[in-house]
Structures are given as C-alpha cells and as structure tokens.
Amino acid sequence: MSTMRVPRRRTVSSRPEPSGRGAGDSERTPRAFWFDPRFAIGIALVVGSVLGVVAVVSAAESSVFVYAARSSLSLGDRVHASDFDARSVRLGSLGGKYLVDGDIPRTGFVVTRAVSAGELIPVSAVGDVVGSAVASIVVSVRGELARSIGDGSVVDLWCAKETEDSVFGPPSVLVASATVVRVITAEGVIADRSEQSVELLVPRTKTAAVLEAIANAAALSLVPSSIPVRG
C-alpha cells in the first residue's frame, strides 16, 4: 500500500527581510543650517578691534617732515625756510602743533619767543610778518558807517579831540589808509546803536596815538579812502 505525501505550505512572514539600507533612509530630509546672531556679532567686534589697532599703529608710525631750528632764534628774528632743517619724525596726533613742510610762506615768519638750536619749531613760536608792521585795534566810531565800508576796506581814521569847553575841535587824519578787518555788529536789546565798533589794522608807529585818542574819548570817524565802482 502506497502513501501520498502532502506538500507543506510555506508561511510568508510579515517581518521584512533585512537589508543594508531601507528605502526611508535614502529619502531622509537634510539637516537645516543653524545660525546664531551672537556669533556674527562676536566676529564683527573682533574684526573692528583689529582694524582699530592697525589704524592707531599706522598713524603712530607715519613720519612727517617737521622743521627744526638750525641755530638759536631770538624774539623778533625774521626767519625763512633756509633757516630751518627738515627732519622726519613721528609725531602722531601732535603733528598740528609744529611747522611741517609747506607751512612757511615766501615772506617768512617772525619769531615770537626764543627757540633753541635743534628744537622743533612750534606753531606758537612764530608769527606772520605782517604782524611786525601793523597792529590790530578796535575803535568805536560815532554815527553810521558809509555803505562802502566793510571787511578789507581801506579807510582814513579821523580824530576830533575834546576841548576844555566840552566841545570837539576840528578833526584831522589820525591814521591814513588803515585796513578794516571786520565790522563788529552790536548785539543785545539795549545795545548802543549810536556807535559802531570796527577792528582796524594800523601801522605800529600810530598805535600809541590811536590808543591815546581812545583813552581821551576823542570823536573818531572812518572815511573811505576810495569809492568802489559798484556797490
């Protein structure tokens, strides 16, 4: 008697077969980029600090040509560029306090205080040559000024002295061809409008006479030396 073999059924397992990488792994979302603003601020501060230090060091190390006295200079000496030696020095922020290349005009300077030989020339130790010939004086003139009088005008300063009878004598020219530096405008509610203050450049030889007239309350007037074609 023969027997019949019944084939066994293969059960299909629901467990997935292992593999090296699943399908979901290949479609994984890339990681988003993370940025912290504090990081950028820190970098900016570091870069700014470095640039600031570089700028300070560069300014301190920059050399400029500064004039030094070739010999001792005394008050009132008239000097030119040939009387100085140019030296390359590092002054940093003090460069504006000394004479540098190009500061000396052709007419030169007048020494206003003693300078030792080899000393760097401070700007405060020299003055304009014009200042040795003229002086700046503020005078008060009565009445209104002529319309043509303004900054840079050339005028004659007239003076009338007060006599013993409290009247003024005949006027005369005290200074001829004085230069107007500026007309000083009176300010304030109670400012005296009957007088005008004017700064003049007068020859030094006339300084004493002008100051005497001011001290004695003489009547001063300004008369234009010439009348402009226009204005």
mmCIF file of C-alpha atoms in Angstrom:
data_model
loop_
_atom_site.group_PDB
_atom_site.id
_atom_site.type_symbol
_atom_site.label_atom_id
_atom_site.label_comp_id
_atom_site.label_asym_id
_atom_site.label_seq_id
_atom_site.Cartn_x
_atom_site.Cartn_y
_atom_site.Cartn_z
ATOM 1 C CA MET A 1 0.000 0.000 0.000
ATOM 2 C CA SER A 2 1.488 3.292 -1.076
ATOM 3 C CA THR A 3 1.290 6.565 0.917
ATOM 4 C CA MET A 4 0.691 10.076 -0.575
ATOM 5 C CA ARG A 5 2.876 12.949 0.605
ATOM 6 C CA VAL A 6 1.120 16.235 1.114
ATOM 7 C CA PRO A 7 3.349 19.258 0.399
ATOM 8 C CA ARG A 8 3.792 21.648 3.265
ATOM 9 C CA ARG A 9 2.661 25.218 2.852
ATOM 10 C CA ARG A 10 5.230 27.851 3.230
ATOM 11 C CA THR A 11 4.184 30.571 5.546
ATOM 12 C CA VAL A 12 5.032 34.066 4.453
ATOM 13 C CA SER A 13 6.466 36.008 7.308
ATOM 14 C CA SER A 14 5.315 39.572 7.758
ATOM 15 C CA ARG A 15 8.754 40.537 9.062
ATOM 16 C CA PRO A 16 10.649 42.422 6.375
ATOM 17 C CA GLU A 17 13.801 40.980 5.107
ATOM 18 C CA PRO A 18 16.890 42.640 6.495
ATOM 19 C CA SER A 19 18.781 44.786 4.099
ATOM 20 C CA GLY A 20 21.717 47.204 4.291
ATOM 21 C CA ARG A 21 19.629 50.454 3.987
ATOM 22 C CA GLY A 22 15.893 50.922 3.899
ATOM 23 C CA ALA A 23 14.008 52.986 1.380
ATOM 24 C CA GLY A 24 13.174 55.557 4.017
ATOM 25 C CA ASP A 25 16.837 56.208 4.719
ATOM 26 C CA SER A 26 17.538 57.223 1.154
ATOM 27 C CA GLU A 27 14.831 59.869 1.309
ATOM 28 C CA ARG A 28 15.892 61.397 4.662
ATOM 29 C CA THR A 29 15.467 65.212 4.881
ATOM 30 C CA PRO A 30 18.820 67.080 5.045
ATOM 31 C CA ARG A 31 19.631 68.842 8.336
ATOM 32 C CA ALA A 32 18.755 72.558 8.396
ATOM 33 C CA PHE A 33 21.661 75.083 8.764
ATOM 34 C CA TRP A 34 21.824 76.595 12.251
ATOM 35 C CA PHE A 35 22.963 80.235 12.645
ATOM 36 C CA ASP A 36 23.366 82.178 15.887
ATOM 37 C CA PRO A 37 23.359 86.034 15.530
ATOM 38 C CA ARG A 38 25.649 86.296 18.538
ATOM 39 C CA PHE A 39 28.325 84.505 16.565
ATOM 40 C CA ALA A 40 28.210 87.159 13.815
ATOM 41 C CA ILE A 41 28.298 89.973 16.392
ATOM 42 C CA GLY A 42 31.351 88.447 18.019
ATOM 43 C CA ILE A 43 33.166 88.220 14.683
ATOM 44 C CA ALA A 44 32.294 91.828 13.882
ATOM 45 C CA LEU A 45 33.658 93.008 17.242
ATOM 46 C CA VAL A 46 36.906 91.125 16.766
ATOM 47 C CA VAL A 47 37.381 92.458 13.229
ATOM 48 C CA GLY A 48 36.604 96.012 14.375
ATOM 49 C CA SER A 49 39.105 95.770 17.218
ATOM 50 C CA VAL A 50 41.823 94.512 14.901
ATOM 51 C CA LEU A 51 41.196 97.275 12.360
ATOM 52 C CA GLY A 52 41.219 99.905 15.122
ATOM 53 C CA VAL A 53 44.564 98.718 16.446
ATOM 54 C CA VAL A 54 46.013 98.653 12.926
ATOM 55 C CA ALA A 55 44.819 102.224 12.302
ATOM 56 C CA VAL A 56 46.312 103.504 15.567
ATOM 57 C CA VAL A 57 49.642 101.803 14.936
ATOM 58 C CA SER A 58 49.770 103.078 11.350
ATOM 59 C CA ALA A 59 49.070 106.639 12.481
ATOM 60 C CA ALA A 60 51.726 106.443 15.172
ATOM 61 C CA GLU A 61 54.317 105.060 12.787
ATOM 62 C CA SER A 62 53.671 107.561 9.963
ATOM 63 C CA SER A 63 56.542 110.011 9.658
ATOM 64 C CA VAL A 64 56.217 113.686 8.684
ATOM 65 C CA PHE A 65 58.810 116.312 7.839
ATOM 66 C CA VAL A 66 58.975 118.877 10.626
ATOM 67 C CA TYR A 67 61.161 121.992 10.757
ATOM 68 C CA ALA A 68 63.829 122.361 13.442
ATOM 69 C CA ALA A 69 65.892 125.440 14.276
ATOM 70 C CA ARG A 70 69.333 125.344 12.663
ATOM 71 C CA SER A 71 70.599 127.842 15.243
ATOM 72 C CA SER A 72 69.234 129.651 18.267
ATOM 73 C CA LEU A 73 66.393 132.056 17.452
ATOM 74 C CA SER A 74 65.554 135.162 19.465
ATOM 75 C CA LEU A 75 62.387 137.178 19.841
ATOM 76 C CA GLY A 76 61.827 139.383 16.796
ATOM 77 C CA ASP A 77 64.088 137.456 14.403
ATOM 78 C CA ARG A 78 62.783 137.191 10.866
ATOM 79 C CA VAL A 79 63.281 133.671 9.558
ATOM 80 C CA HIS A 80 62.772 131.818 6.289
ATOM 81 C CA ALA A 81 62.735 128.176 5.263
ATOM 82 C CA SER A 82 66.510 128.272 4.745
ATOM 83 C CA ASP A 83 66.967 128.921 8.480
ATOM 84 C CA PHE A 84 65.456 125.535 9.364
ATOM 85 C CA ASP A 85 66.347 121.896 8.943
ATOM 86 C CA ALA A 86 63.671 119.428 7.844
ATOM 87 C CA ARG A 87 63.551 116.273 9.955
ATOM 88 C CA SER A 88 61.450 113.168 9.506
ATOM 89 C CA VAL A 89 59.838 112.409 12.844
ATOM 90 C CA ARG A 90 56.814 110.547 14.190
ATOM 91 C CA LEU A 91 54.512 112.938 15.998
ATOM 92 C CA GLY A 92 51.165 111.152 15.795
ATOM 93 C CA SER A 93 48.364 113.463 16.922
ATOM 94 C CA LEU A 94 50.863 116.240 17.805
ATOM 95 C CA GLY A 95 51.705 116.954 14.165
ATOM 96 C CA GLY A 96 49.463 120.029 14.055
ATOM 97 C CA LYS A 97 51.444 121.760 16.812
ATOM 98 C CA TYR A 98 54.672 122.084 14.801
ATOM 99 C CA LEU A 99 55.717 123.622 11.499
ATOM 100 C CA VAL A 100 55.632 120.997 8.770
ATOM 101 C CA ASP A 101 56.742 121.021 5.166
ATOM 102 C CA GLY A 102 54.801 123.666 3.222
ATOM 103 C CA ASP A 103 53.806 125.837 6.202
ATOM 104 C CA ILE A 104 56.417 128.551 5.672
ATOM 105 C CA PRO A 105 55.472 131.292 3.176
ATOM 106 C CA ARG A 106 57.977 133.018 0.931
ATOM 107 C CA THR A 107 57.940 136.109 3.127
ATOM 108 C CA GLY A 108 58.957 134.023 6.128
ATOM 109 C CA PHE A 109 57.957 134.376 9.773
ATOM 110 C CA VAL A 110 58.776 136.495 12.780
ATOM 111 C CA VAL A 111 59.913 134.671 15.933
ATOM 112 C CA THR A 112 57.589 135.422 18.850
ATOM 113 C CA ARG A 113 59.568 133.531 21.522
ATOM 114 C CA ALA A 114 63.064 132.147 21.899
ATOM 115 C CA VAL A 115 63.798 128.796 20.251
ATOM 116 C CA SER A 116 66.910 126.739 20.998
ATOM 117 C CA ALA A 117 69.134 125.264 18.304
ATOM 118 C CA GLY A 118 67.864 121.879 17.168
ATOM 119 C CA GLU A 119 64.418 122.404 18.721
ATOM 120 C CA LEU A 120 61.354 121.592 16.647
ATOM 121 C CA ILE A 121 59.559 124.812 15.715
ATOM 122 C CA PRO A 122 56.141 125.084 17.425
ATOM 123 C CA VAL A 123 53.455 126.939 15.525
ATOM 124 C CA SER A 124 53.001 129.181 18.581
ATOM 125 C CA ALA A 125 56.652 130.334 18.371
ATOM 126 C CA VAL A 126 56.299 132.177 15.054
ATOM 127 C CA GLY A 127 54.022 134.891 13.725
ATOM 128 C CA ASP A 128 53.076 136.474 10.431
ATOM 129 C CA VAL A 129 55.499 139.054 9.083
ATOM 130 C CA VAL A 130 52.597 141.457 8.658
ATOM 131 C CA GLY A 131 52.138 141.477 12.425
ATOM 132 C CA SER A 132 55.540 143.112 12.883
ATOM 133 C CA ALA A 133 54.498 146.176 10.878
ATOM 134 C CA VAL A 134 50.846 146.662 11.827
ATOM 135 C CA ALA A 135 48.697 146.245 14.912
ATOM 136 C CA SER A 136 45.054 145.247 15.262
ATOM 137 C CA ILE A 137 42.998 147.785 17.233
ATOM 138 C CA VAL A 138 39.249 148.008 17.824
ATOM 139 C CA VAL A 139 37.896 151.565 17.660
ATOM 140 C CA SER A 140 34.424 152.933 18.308
ATOM 141 C CA VAL A 141 33.219 155.441 15.761
ATOM 142 C CA ARG A 142 30.184 157.658 16.124
ATOM 143 C CA GLY A 143 27.261 157.557 13.756
ATOM 144 C CA GLU A 144 26.665 155.163 10.910
ATOM 145 C CA LEU A 145 29.370 153.846 8.643
ATOM 146 C CA ALA A 146 29.486 154.546 4.946
ATOM 147 C CA ARG A 147 27.889 151.791 2.883
ATOM 148 C CA SER A 148 31.180 151.047 1.120
ATOM 149 C CA ILE A 149 32.976 150.247 4.400
ATOM 150 C CA GLY A 150 33.291 146.535 5.028
ATOM 151 C CA ASP A 151 35.810 143.783 5.591
ATOM 152 C CA GLY A 152 39.001 144.600 3.706
ATOM 153 C CA SER A 153 38.120 148.238 3.025
ATOM 154 C CA VAL A 154 40.844 150.883 3.178
ATOM 155 C CA VAL A 155 39.824 153.876 5.266
ATOM 156 C CA ASP A 156 41.234 157.000 6.882
ATOM 157 C CA LEU A 157 40.776 157.319 10.635
ATOM 158 C CA TRP A 158 39.831 160.891 11.590
ATOM 159 C CA CYS A 159 40.066 162.207 15.129
ATOM 160 C CA ALA A 160 38.499 165.241 16.811
ATOM 161 C CA LYS A 161 39.776 165.964 20.335
ATOM 162 C CA GLU A 162 37.562 167.347 23.052
ATOM 163 C CA THR A 163 38.478 170.845 24.236
ATOM 164 C CA GLU A 164 38.177 172.415 27.693
ATOM 165 C CA ASP A 165 34.723 173.789 26.821
ATOM 166 C CA SER A 166 33.407 170.216 26.353
ATOM 167 C CA VAL A 167 33.274 170.707 22.620
ATOM 168 C CA PHE A 168 35.259 168.962 19.937
ATOM 169 C CA GLY A 169 37.909 170.716 17.944
ATOM 170 C CA PRO A 170 38.448 170.437 14.210
ATOM 171 C CA PRO A 171 39.074 166.857 13.057
ATOM 172 C CA SER A 172 42.285 165.713 11.448
ATOM 173 C CA VAL A 173 43.530 162.480 9.923
ATOM 174 C CA LEU A 174 44.990 160.319 12.667
ATOM 175 C CA VAL A 175 45.764 157.257 10.517
ATOM 176 C CA ALA A 176 45.779 157.220 6.732
ATOM 177 C CA SER A 177 44.994 154.068 4.759
ATOM 178 C CA ALA A 178 44.051 151.779 7.614
ATOM 179 C CA THR A 179 42.564 148.395 6.690
ATOM 180 C CA VAL A 180 39.212 147.223 8.061
ATOM 181 C CA VAL A 181 39.442 143.721 9.477
ATOM 182 C CA ARG A 182 35.780 143.448 10.443
ATOM 183 C CA VAL A 183 32.779 145.494 11.440
ATOM 184 C CA ILE A 184 31.555 144.327 14.847
ATOM 185 C CA THR A 185 27.770 144.191 14.986
ATOM 186 C CA ALA A 186 26.199 145.340 18.236
ATOM 187 C CA GLU A 187 24.155 142.633 19.932
ATOM 188 C CA GLY A 188 21.519 142.704 22.631
ATOM 189 C CA VAL A 189 18.302 144.629 23.184
ATOM 190 C CA ILE A 190 19.977 147.541 24.987
ATOM 191 C CA ALA A 191 22.977 147.754 22.635
ATOM 192 C CA ASP A 192 24.086 151.300 21.853
ATOM 193 C CA ARG A 193 23.235 151.951 18.216
ATOM 194 C CA SER A 194 24.875 155.394 18.180
ATOM 195 C CA GLU A 195 28.363 153.885 17.932
ATOM 196 C CA GLN A 196 29.949 151.241 15.718
ATOM 197 C CA SER A 197 32.923 149.103 16.704
ATOM 198 C CA VAL A 198 35.395 148.384 13.933
ATOM 199 C CA GLU A 199 38.630 146.394 14.030
ATOM 200 C CA LEU A 200 41.409 148.114 12.106
ATOM 201 C CA LEU A 201 44.941 147.293 11.071
ATOM 202 C CA VAL A 202 47.049 150.391 11.737
ATOM 203 C CA PRO A 203 50.815 150.916 11.450
ATOM 204 C CA ARG A 204 52.633 150.221 14.696
ATOM 205 C CA THR A 205 54.069 153.703 14.576
ATOM 206 C CA LYS A 206 50.494 155.011 15.006
ATOM 207 C CA THR A 207 49.457 152.582 17.742
ATOM 208 C CA ALA A 208 50.246 154.932 20.627
ATOM 209 C CA ALA A 209 48.368 157.842 19.041
ATOM 210 C CA VAL A 210 45.254 155.725 18.417
ATOM 211 C CA LEU A 211 45.260 154.338 21.967
ATOM 212 C CA GLU A 212 45.657 157.876 23.344
ATOM 213 C CA ALA A 213 42.659 159.085 21.333
ATOM 214 C CA ILE A 214 40.579 156.156 22.614
ATOM 215 C CA ALA A 215 41.615 156.805 26.232
ATOM 216 C CA ASN A 216 40.721 160.514 25.950
ATOM 217 C CA ALA A 217 37.296 159.722 24.449
ATOM 218 C CA ALA A 218 38.055 161.598 21.255
ATOM 219 C CA ALA A 219 35.492 161.561 18.461
ATOM 220 C CA LEU A 220 36.654 159.041 15.864
ATOM 221 C CA SER A 221 35.286 158.662 12.344
ATOM 222 C CA LEU A 222 36.073 156.486 9.370
ATOM 223 C CA VAL A 223 36.195 157.868 5.847
ATOM 224 C CA PRO A 224 36.678 155.520 2.860
ATOM 225 C CA SER A 225 39.957 156.151 1.053
ATOM 226 C CA SER A 226 38.296 155.323 -2.267
ATOM 227 C CA ILE A 227 34.783 154.791 -3.533
ATOM 228 C CA PRO A 228 34.185 151.437 -5.259
ATOM 229 C CA VAL A 229 32.859 151.476 -8.810
ATOM 230 C CA ARG A 230 29.955 149.246 -7.809
ATOM 231 C CA GLY A 231 28.153 148.757 -4.509
#
